[in-house]
mmCIF file of C-alpha atoms in Angstrom:
data_model
loop_
_atom_site.group_PDB
_atom_site.id
_atom_site.type_symbol
_atom_site.label_atom_id
_atom_site.label_comp_id
_atom_site.label_asym_id
_atom_site.label_seq_id
_atom_site.Cartn_x
_atom_site.Cartn_y
_atom_site.Cartn_z
ATOM 1 C CA MET A 1 87.620 137.974 102.573
ATOM 2 C CA THR A 2 88.010 134.600 104.273
ATOM 3 C CA GLN A 3 90.182 132.191 102.333
ATOM 4 C CA ALA A 4 88.675 128.776 101.690
ATOM 5 C CA PRO A 5 90.489 125.924 103.469
ATOM 6 C CA ALA A 6 92.838 123.830 101.368
ATOM 7 C CA PRO A 7 91.479 120.472 100.201
ATOM 8 C CA VAL A 8 92.301 117.559 102.481
ATOM 9 C CA GLU A 9 95.207 115.567 101.048
ATOM 10 C CA ALA A 10 96.731 112.207 101.883
ATOM 11 C CA VAL A 11 99.971 110.287 101.541
ATOM 12 C CA ILE A 12 100.130 106.500 101.394
ATOM 13 C CA VAL A 13 103.579 105.210 102.318
ATOM 14 C CA ALA A 14 103.968 102.339 99.857
ATOM 15 C CA GLY A 15 107.691 101.876 99.434
ATOM 16 C CA GLY A 16 108.474 98.762 101.467
ATOM 17 C CA PHE A 17 110.018 95.640 99.959
ATOM 18 C CA GLY A 18 107.456 93.326 101.561
ATOM 19 C CA THR A 19 110.033 90.816 102.787
ATOM 20 C CA ARG A 20 107.603 89.395 105.355
ATOM 21 C CA LEU A 21 105.293 88.469 102.466
ATOM 22 C CA LEU A 22 107.804 86.572 100.351
ATOM 23 C CA PRO A 23 107.474 84.741 98.002
ATOM 24 C CA LEU A 24 104.299 86.650 97.038
ATOM 25 C CA THR A 25 106.281 89.885 96.721
ATOM 26 C CA ALA A 26 109.139 88.507 94.637
ATOM 27 C CA ARG A 27 107.590 90.008 91.500
ATOM 28 C CA ARG A 28 105.264 92.735 92.779
ATOM 29 C CA PRO A 29 104.860 95.232 95.627
ATOM 30 C CA LYS A 30 102.871 94.037 98.613
ATOM 31 C CA HIS A 31 100.490 96.965 98.249
ATOM 32 C CA LEU A 32 99.070 95.516 95.019
ATOM 33 C CA LEU A 33 98.432 92.025 96.366
ATOM 34 C CA ASP A 34 94.794 91.041 96.181
ATOM 35 C CA VAL A 35 92.743 91.349 99.379
ATOM 36 C CA GLY A 36 89.076 90.460 99.180
ATOM 37 C CA GLY A 37 89.037 90.620 95.403
ATOM 38 C CA VAL A 38 90.849 93.907 94.712
ATOM 39 C CA PRO A 39 94.437 95.165 95.043
ATOM 40 C CA PHE A 40 95.044 96.149 98.657
ATOM 41 C CA LEU A 41 95.582 99.865 97.973
ATOM 42 C CA GLU A 42 92.079 100.131 96.549
ATOM 43 C CA HIS A 43 90.708 99.663 100.070
ATOM 44 C CA GLN A 44 92.798 102.551 101.364
ATOM 45 C CA ILE A 45 92.102 104.881 98.445
ATOM 46 C CA ALA A 46 88.354 104.222 98.604
ATOM 47 C CA ARG A 47 88.328 104.922 102.344
ATOM 48 C CA LEU A 48 90.227 108.182 101.872
ATOM 49 C CA ALA A 49 87.810 109.268 99.146
ATOM 50 C CA ALA A 50 84.816 108.404 101.356
ATOM 51 C CA ALA A 51 86.265 110.627 104.115
ATOM 52 C CA GLY A 52 86.495 113.629 101.790
ATOM 53 C CA VAL A 53 90.154 113.445 100.761
ATOM 54 C CA GLN A 54 90.581 114.937 97.284
ATOM 55 C CA HIS A 55 94.246 114.346 96.484
ATOM 56 C CA VAL A 56 96.277 111.218 97.336
ATOM 57 C CA VAL A 57 100.035 110.914 96.872
ATOM 58 C CA LEU A 58 101.557 107.441 96.665
ATOM 59 C CA ALA A 59 105.117 107.323 97.997
ATOM 60 C CA THR A 60 106.505 104.399 95.991
ATOM 61 C CA SER A 61 109.827 102.617 95.627
ATOM 62 C CA TYR A 62 109.903 98.836 95.060
ATOM 63 C CA HIS A 63 108.409 98.003 91.621
ATOM 64 C CA ALA A 64 107.238 101.616 91.413
ATOM 65 C CA ASP A 65 106.325 101.215 87.746
ATOM 66 C CA MET A 66 103.548 98.737 88.591
ATOM 67 C CA PHE A 67 101.293 101.096 90.566
ATOM 68 C CA GLU A 68 99.934 103.491 87.952
ATOM 69 C CA PRO A 69 98.823 100.830 85.434
ATOM 70 C CA VAL A 70 96.688 99.280 88.194
ATOM 71 C CA LEU A 71 95.402 102.377 89.998
ATOM 72 C CA GLY A 72 95.374 105.032 87.276
ATOM 73 C CA ASP A 73 94.864 108.721 87.992
ATOM 74 C CA GLY A 74 92.304 108.280 90.770
ATOM 75 C CA SER A 75 89.317 109.398 88.691
ATOM 76 C CA ARG A 76 87.319 106.235 89.392
ATOM 77 C CA TRP A 77 87.254 107.256 93.064
ATOM 78 C CA GLY A 78 86.633 110.930 92.284
ATOM 79 C CA ILE A 79 90.072 111.974 93.512
ATOM 80 C CA ARG A 80 93.424 112.970 92.046
ATOM 81 C CA LEU A 81 96.175 110.378 92.454
ATOM 82 C CA SER A 82 99.861 111.344 92.211
ATOM 83 C CA TYR A 83 103.003 109.205 92.339
ATOM 84 C CA VAL A 84 106.361 110.144 93.849
ATOM 85 C CA LEU A 85 109.374 107.830 93.651
ATOM 86 C CA GLU A 86 111.597 107.204 96.664
ATOM 87 C CA GLU A 87 114.957 106.428 95.041
ATOM 88 C CA VAL A 88 116.703 105.279 98.238
ATOM 89 C CA PRO A 89 115.099 103.944 101.452
ATOM 90 C CA LEU A 90 114.121 106.893 103.640
ATOM 91 C CA GLY A 91 112.027 105.336 106.396
ATOM 92 C CA THR A 92 108.457 106.363 107.166
ATOM 93 C CA GLY A 93 109.324 109.963 108.031
ATOM 94 C CA GLY A 94 111.733 110.383 105.154
ATOM 95 C CA ALA A 95 109.160 109.043 102.706
ATOM 96 C CA ILE A 96 106.607 111.584 103.917
ATOM 97 C CA ARG A 97 109.103 114.443 103.614
ATOM 98 C CA ASN A 98 110.107 113.245 100.152
ATOM 99 C CA VAL A 99 106.596 113.870 98.757
ATOM 100 C CA ALA A 100 106.191 117.360 100.254
ATOM 101 C CA GLY A 101 106.612 119.001 96.863
ATOM 102 C CA ALA A 102 103.505 117.210 95.572
ATOM 103 C CA LEU A 103 101.316 118.604 98.372
ATOM 104 C CA SER A 104 99.536 121.925 98.751
ATOM 105 C CA PRO A 105 101.817 124.575 100.322
ATOM 106 C CA ASP A 106 99.099 125.762 102.732
ATOM 107 C CA PRO A 107 100.853 125.417 106.119
ATOM 108 C CA GLU A 108 97.586 124.793 107.976
ATOM 109 C CA GLY A 109 96.276 122.144 105.606
ATOM 110 C CA ALA A 110 95.440 118.633 106.819
ATOM 111 C CA VAL A 111 97.426 115.715 105.385
ATOM 112 C CA VAL A 112 96.347 112.163 106.183
ATOM 113 C CA ILE A 113 99.208 109.647 106.292
ATOM 114 C CA LEU A 114 98.535 105.925 105.886
ATOM 115 C CA ASN A 115 100.943 103.029 106.219
ATOM 116 C CA GLY A 116 100.477 101.001 103.053
ATOM 117 C CA ASP A 117 99.897 97.660 104.792
ATOM 118 C CA VAL A 118 97.082 98.375 107.274
ATOM 119 C CA LEU A 119 93.423 97.494 106.639
ATOM 120 C CA SER A 120 91.271 99.631 108.891
ATOM 121 C CA GLY A 121 87.590 100.363 109.363
ATOM 122 C CA HIS A 122 88.117 103.231 111.779
ATOM 123 C CA ASP A 123 86.216 106.514 111.549
ATOM 124 C CA LEU A 124 88.616 108.559 109.444
ATOM 125 C CA ALA A 125 86.090 111.354 108.965
ATOM 126 C CA GLY A 126 85.732 111.490 112.751
ATOM 127 C CA GLN A 127 89.506 111.676 113.165
ATOM 128 C CA LEU A 128 89.650 114.554 110.667
ATOM 129 C CA ALA A 129 86.915 116.389 112.586
ATOM 130 C CA ASP A 130 88.775 115.826 115.857
ATOM 131 C CA PHE A 131 92.002 117.070 114.256
ATOM 132 C CA ALA A 132 90.213 120.268 113.219
ATOM 133 C CA THR A 133 89.055 120.927 116.786
ATOM 134 C CA PRO A 134 91.453 123.247 118.700
ATOM 135 C CA ARG A 135 92.557 122.386 122.235
ATOM 136 C CA ASP A 136 92.506 125.441 124.503
ATOM 137 C CA GLY A 137 92.766 127.650 121.449
ATOM 138 C CA ARG A 138 95.677 125.730 119.931
ATOM 139 C CA ALA A 139 95.531 123.967 116.584
ATOM 140 C CA VAL A 140 96.400 120.281 116.665
ATOM 141 C CA ASP A 141 99.764 119.582 115.046
ATOM 142 C CA VAL A 142 99.476 115.807 114.626
ATOM 143 C CA SER A 143 96.742 113.252 115.296
ATOM 144 C CA LEU A 144 97.451 109.528 115.660
ATOM 145 C CA HIS A 145 94.870 106.810 115.287
ATOM 146 C CA LEU A 146 95.255 104.560 118.334
ATOM 147 C CA VAL A 147 93.679 101.176 118.998
ATOM 148 C CA GLU A 148 93.349 99.317 122.277
ATOM 149 C CA VAL A 149 94.601 95.735 122.237
ATOM 150 C CA ALA A 150 94.037 93.025 124.800
ATOM 151 C CA ASP A 151 97.768 92.415 125.296
ATOM 152 C CA ALA A 152 100.124 95.287 124.439
ATOM 153 C CA ARG A 153 103.394 93.535 125.371
ATOM 154 C CA ALA A 154 104.286 92.951 121.714
ATOM 155 C CA PHE A 155 103.813 96.611 120.806
ATOM 156 C CA GLY A 156 105.145 100.041 121.581
ATOM 157 C CA CYS A 157 102.523 101.931 123.594
ATOM 158 C CA VAL A 158 101.133 105.454 123.325
ATOM 159 C CA PRO A 159 99.765 106.824 126.622
ATOM 160 C CA THR A 160 97.449 109.857 126.506
ATOM 161 C CA ASP A 161 95.985 112.199 129.122
ATOM 162 C CA ALA A 162 92.300 112.842 129.800
ATOM 163 C CA ALA A 163 92.176 115.410 126.985
ATOM 164 C CA GLY A 164 93.664 112.944 124.503
ATOM 165 C CA ARG A 165 97.084 114.576 124.340
ATOM 166 C CA VAL A 166 99.915 112.100 123.678
ATOM 167 C CA LEU A 167 102.290 111.971 126.643
ATOM 168 C CA ASP A 168 104.995 109.612 125.441
ATOM 169 C CA PHE A 169 106.005 106.804 123.098
ATOM 170 C CA VAL A 170 106.996 103.769 125.140
ATOM 171 C CA GLU A 171 108.966 100.819 123.750
ATOM 172 C CA LYS A 172 107.788 97.201 124.085
ATOM 173 C CA SER A 173 107.591 96.087 127.703
ATOM 174 C CA GLU A 174 106.445 93.162 129.811
ATOM 175 C CA ASN A 175 104.446 95.701 131.838
ATOM 176 C CA PRO A 176 102.839 98.092 129.328
ATOM 177 C CA VAL A 177 101.775 101.470 130.682
ATOM 178 C CA THR A 178 98.659 101.393 128.471
ATOM 179 C CA ARG A 179 96.879 99.110 126.034
ATOM 180 C CA GLN A 180 96.842 101.869 123.401
ATOM 181 C CA ILE A 181 99.063 101.283 120.372
ATOM 182 C CA ASN A 182 99.849 103.179 117.187
ATOM 183 C CA ALA A 183 97.527 101.994 114.388
ATOM 184 C CA GLY A 184 99.383 103.547 111.440
ATOM 185 C CA CYS A 185 97.046 106.372 110.393
ATOM 186 C CA TYR A 186 98.168 109.941 111.109
ATOM 187 C CA ILE A 187 96.981 113.432 110.273
ATOM 188 C CA PHE A 188 99.718 116.048 109.962
ATOM 189 C CA ARG A 189 99.398 119.803 109.863
ATOM 190 C CA ARG A 190 101.094 120.548 106.538
ATOM 191 C CA ARG A 191 103.752 122.761 108.148
ATOM 192 C CA VAL A 192 104.903 119.878 110.369
ATOM 193 C CA ILE A 193 105.923 117.839 107.327
ATOM 194 C CA ASP A 194 108.425 120.533 106.382
ATOM 195 C CA THR A 195 110.211 120.093 109.721
ATOM 196 C CA ILE A 196 111.193 116.493 108.909
ATOM 197 C CA PRO A 197 114.872 116.341 107.836
ATOM 198 C CA THR A 198 115.551 115.740 104.157
ATOM 199 C CA GLY A 199 117.961 113.405 102.413
ATOM 200 C CA ARG A 200 118.224 110.756 105.113
ATOM 201 C CA GLU A 201 116.284 107.940 106.714
ATOM 202 C CA VAL A 202 113.801 109.124 109.338
ATOM 203 C CA SER A 203 111.338 107.083 111.411
ATOM 204 C CA VAL A 204 108.184 108.936 112.431
ATOM 205 C CA GLU A 205 107.618 106.426 115.230
ATOM 206 C CA ARG A 206 111.091 106.622 116.771
ATOM 207 C CA GLU A 207 112.193 110.145 115.852
ATOM 208 C CA THR A 208 109.500 112.502 114.534
ATOM 209 C CA PHE A 209 106.679 111.849 117.001
ATOM 210 C CA PRO A 210 108.817 111.669 120.181
ATOM 211 C CA GLY A 211 110.607 114.846 119.050
ATOM 212 C CA LEU A 212 107.334 116.707 118.552
ATOM 213 C CA VAL A 213 106.074 115.677 121.992
ATOM 214 C CA ALA A 214 109.369 116.691 123.619
ATOM 215 C CA ASP A 215 109.207 120.089 121.893
ATOM 216 C CA GLY A 216 105.711 120.786 123.196
ATOM 217 C CA SER A 217 103.841 120.344 119.929
ATOM 218 C CA LEU A 218 100.195 119.387 120.234
ATOM 219 C CA VAL A 219 100.082 115.678 119.366
ATOM 220 C CA VAL A 220 96.778 113.951 120.114
ATOM 221 C CA GLY A 221 95.471 110.419 120.000
ATOM 222 C CA PHE A 222 92.215 109.443 118.343
ATOM 223 C CA VAL A 223 91.169 106.165 119.955
ATOM 224 C CA ASP A 224 88.955 104.037 117.759
ATOM 225 C CA SER A 225 89.009 100.261 118.100
ATOM 226 C CA ALA A 226 87.033 99.398 114.977
ATOM 227 C CA TYR A 227 88.353 96.701 112.647
ATOM 228 C CA TRP A 228 92.130 96.956 112.191
ATOM 229 C CA ARG A 229 94.684 94.546 110.787
ATOM 230 C CA ASP A 230 98.305 94.692 109.677
ATOM 231 C CA VAL A 231 98.434 92.677 106.437
ATOM 232 C CA GLY A 232 102.208 92.309 106.415
ATOM 233 C CA THR A 233 102.400 88.480 106.471
ATOM 234 C CA PRO A 234 100.835 85.807 104.233
ATOM 235 C CA GLN A 235 98.546 84.555 107.000
ATOM 236 C CA ALA A 236 97.419 88.096 107.811
ATOM 237 C CA LEU A 237 96.761 88.682 104.117
ATOM 238 C CA VAL A 238 94.566 85.577 103.960
ATOM 239 C CA ASP A 239 92.722 86.543 107.142
ATOM 240 C CA ALA A 240 92.132 90.096 105.909
ATOM 241 C CA SER A 241 90.864 88.828 102.560
ATOM 242 C CA VAL A 242 88.460 86.439 104.257
ATOM 243 C CA ASP A 243 87.234 89.240 106.529
ATOM 244 C CA VAL A 244 86.529 91.481 103.522
ATOM 245 C CA VAL A 245 84.635 88.770 101.627
ATOM 246 C CA LEU A 246 82.559 87.841 104.688
ATOM 247 C CA GLY A 247 81.848 91.464 105.605
ATOM 248 C CA VAL A 248 83.772 91.371 108.888
ATOM 249 C CA ALA A 249 86.068 94.118 107.599
ATOM 250 C CA PRO A 250 83.873 96.952 106.312
ATOM 251 C CA THR A 251 85.413 98.578 103.252
ATOM 252 C CA PRO A 252 84.011 100.995 100.674
ATOM 253 C CA ALA A 253 86.108 99.300 97.973
ATOM 254 C CA VAL A 254 83.922 96.179 97.616
ATOM 255 C CA ALA A 255 80.756 94.756 99.109
ATOM 256 C CA ALA A 256 80.729 91.536 101.069
ATOM 257 C CA ALA A 257 80.023 88.426 98.975
ATOM 258 C CA PRO A 258 76.571 87.090 99.876
ATOM 259 C CA ASP A 259 77.524 83.472 99.179
ATOM 260 C CA GLY A 260 80.760 83.573 101.191
ATOM 261 C CA ALA A 261 83.173 83.581 98.250
ATOM 262 C CA ARG A 262 84.277 85.983 95.531
ATOM 263 C CA ILE A 263 84.949 84.346 92.168
ATOM 264 C CA ALA A 264 86.125 86.266 89.113
ATOM 265 C CA VAL A 265 83.781 86.077 86.138
ATOM 266 C CA ASP A 266 86.427 84.420 83.970
ATOM 267 C CA ALA A 267 87.578 81.911 86.575
ATOM 268 C CA GLN A 268 86.583 78.297 85.921
ATOM 269 C CA VAL A 269 85.051 76.495 88.876
ATOM 270 C CA ALA A 270 83.667 73.009 88.321
ATOM 271 C CA PRO A 271 80.119 72.443 89.618
ATOM 272 C CA GLU A 272 81.439 69.613 91.784
ATOM 273 C CA ALA A 273 84.075 71.850 93.434
ATOM 274 C CA GLU A 274 83.626 73.707 96.729
ATOM 275 C CA VAL A 275 84.744 77.329 97.166
ATOM 276 C CA SER A 276 83.697 78.789 100.506
ATOM 277 C CA GLY A 277 84.728 80.345 103.822
ATOM 278 C CA GLY A 278 85.524 83.770 102.410
ATOM 279 C CA SER A 279 87.726 82.525 99.592
ATOM 280 C CA VAL A 280 88.752 84.593 96.570
ATOM 281 C CA VAL A 281 89.339 83.002 93.160
ATOM 282 C CA MET A 282 90.934 85.450 90.750
ATOM 283 C CA ALA A 283 90.844 85.870 86.982
ATOM 284 C CA GLY A 284 91.773 82.859 84.895
ATOM 285 C CA ALA A 285 92.075 80.515 87.858
ATOM 286 C CA VAL A 286 90.772 76.936 87.538
ATOM 287 C CA ILE A 287 89.172 74.863 90.311
ATOM 288 C CA GLU A 288 88.604 71.312 89.114
ATOM 289 C CA ALA A 289 85.923 68.808 90.106
ATOM 290 C CA GLY A 290 86.045 67.566 93.677
ATOM 291 C CA ALA A 291 88.497 70.245 94.793
ATOM 292 C CA SER A 292 87.829 72.175 98.006
ATOM 293 C CA VAL A 293 89.008 75.744 98.563
ATOM 294 C CA LEU A 294 88.207 77.069 102.038
ATOM 295 C CA GLY A 295 89.186 80.498 103.368
ATOM 296 C CA SER A 296 91.950 80.943 100.798
ATOM 297 C CA VAL A 297 93.183 83.259 98.042
ATOM 298 C CA VAL A 298 93.701 81.637 94.640
ATOM 299 C CA MET A 299 95.510 84.146 92.443
ATOM 300 C CA THR A 300 95.439 84.808 88.710
ATOM 301 C CA GLY A 301 95.796 81.738 86.517
ATOM 302 C CA ALA A 302 96.390 79.295 89.363
ATOM 303 C CA VAL A 303 95.054 75.736 89.101
ATOM 304 C CA ILE A 304 93.606 73.622 91.898
ATOM 305 C CA ALA A 305 93.366 70.139 90.434
ATOM 306 C CA ALA A 306 90.675 67.535 91.041
ATOM 307 C CA ASP A 307 90.082 66.430 94.650
ATOM 308 C CA ALA A 308 92.771 68.768 96.056
ATOM 309 C CA ILE A 309 92.117 70.568 99.346
ATOM 310 C CA VAL A 310 93.358 74.128 99.949
ATOM 311 C CA ARG A 311 92.620 75.657 103.361
ATOM 312 C CA GLY A 312 93.696 79.012 104.799
ATOM 313 C CA SER A 313 96.349 79.460 102.126
ATOM 314 C CA VAL A 314 97.552 81.744 99.333
ATOM 315 C CA VAL A 315 98.144 80.146 95.939
ATOM 316 C CA GLY A 316 100.215 82.507 93.824
ATOM 317 C CA PRO A 317 99.742 83.412 90.148
ATOM 318 C CA GLN A 318 100.085 80.485 87.719
ATOM 319 C CA ALA A 319 100.820 78.071 90.577
ATOM 320 C CA ARG A 320 99.387 74.544 90.503
ATOM 321 C CA VAL A 321 98.123 72.286 93.262
ATOM 322 C CA GLY A 322 98.044 68.717 91.979
ATOM 323 C CA LYS A 323 95.316 66.102 92.192
ATOM 324 C CA ALA A 324 94.344 65.086 95.744
ATOM 325 C CA ALA A 325 97.107 67.306 97.177
ATOM 326 C CA ARG A 326 96.638 68.975 100.571
ATOM 327 C CA VAL A 327 97.692 72.579 101.245
ATOM 328 C CA THR A 328 96.936 73.952 104.713
ATOM 329 C CA GLY A 329 97.916 77.395 106.022
ATOM 330 C CA ALA A 330 100.670 77.707 103.423
ATOM 331 C CA THR A 331 101.939 80.168 100.813
ATOM 332 C CA LEU A 332 102.726 79.216 97.215
ATOM 333 C CA GLY A 333 104.747 81.610 95.087
ATOM 334 C CA ASP A 334 104.255 82.316 91.386
ATOM 335 C CA GLU A 335 104.372 79.185 89.214
ATOM 336 C CA ALA A 336 105.013 76.884 92.177
ATOM 337 C CA VAL A 337 103.904 73.298 91.605
ATOM 338 C CA ILE A 338 102.577 70.917 94.238
ATOM 339 C CA GLY A 339 102.555 67.365 92.897
ATOM 340 C CA ASP A 340 99.637 64.959 92.919
ATOM 341 C CA GLY A 341 98.935 63.691 96.423
ATOM 342 C CA ALA A 342 101.587 65.877 98.062
ATOM 343 C CA GLU A 343 101.043 67.725 101.341
ATOM 344 C CA VAL A 344 102.123 71.242 102.286
ATOM 345 C CA ALA A 345 101.926 71.922 106.001
ATOM 346 C CA GLU A 346 100.992 74.927 108.102
ATOM 347 C CA GLY A 347 103.345 77.867 107.733
ATOM 348 C CA GLU A 348 105.319 76.516 104.782
ATOM 349 C CA ARG A 349 106.314 78.850 101.946
ATOM 350 C CA ILE A 350 106.940 77.381 98.503
ATOM 351 C CA ASP A 351 109.197 79.640 96.481
ATOM 352 C CA VAL A 352 108.609 81.036 92.990
ATOM 353 C CA GLY A 353 108.784 78.171 90.493
ATOM 354 C CA GLU A 354 109.564 75.562 93.169
ATOM 355 C CA HIS A 355 108.248 72.009 92.724
ATOM 356 C CA ARG A 356 107.128 69.979 95.740
ATOM 357 C CA GLY A 357 106.221 66.312 95.638
#
């Protein structure tokens, strides 16, 4: 009697400290920051569920206690959601190995691995189908989602042969051997996870993948250049949120907003205020008369006072932008205060509780 294949499982590596996103991550993990109106991980979980994944394991560390109250047990996506704590930093590979006990023991099972800070619209179901297709009678050991970029000099490159087999992992170079780069979504054969060393920090990019290629394992690339963005910086977070609201970034988590903005039902927006350009205004936020919010994220309980202008920025929870103030391309931490008429310039970060102007 033929045994039914094990359900497809997934691991989301969500243990980073989010230092590139400070001050937004001073009080919460980056993976729960709002993108397009929902916590970022909801985009990833919804995409996994849509591709047929039935069990998702979150590998957590920083503020680990905050995940389950937000995401629950996975039932609203029709999946099972488990949580495994990483007590000391273990790197990407170490984090994957650390959750092995929460996965099915079937050695031939497929396990999708997602980096917890990448928003992607790529064909995950297609990658799973490609992973399940043998090459010359051999089962694929690992599949990597690859994207082609216009200029690969800032990235490590992943060259492949005509059959899609990964040939090497090449460090950053002024003369890249290919425009293909690692996009942060992998599919592991379950047995491969057990070969990752335990109890120490391991990088899949620098140690696991090159080691598998050197040992003759079948590592393939799945090239798909659909929407893809690393949301690891405040500006990238804003851009990703705008893309979700405007429908540029297709996601099963939320629909695009037909009027170009997503405003929580209990937010207060004055009729004379403007909220547009893919902006998100979260619960309890207040936008006063004459204020303009363009292409920005206004988080829970924040206040944009009368005649203020906020463009391309993140305004953290309970922060306040004073009357006729100007905030452009900036990041305001929790409870930050920008005084009346003050200006915050491109790239500035106002710390938690800091007063400016």
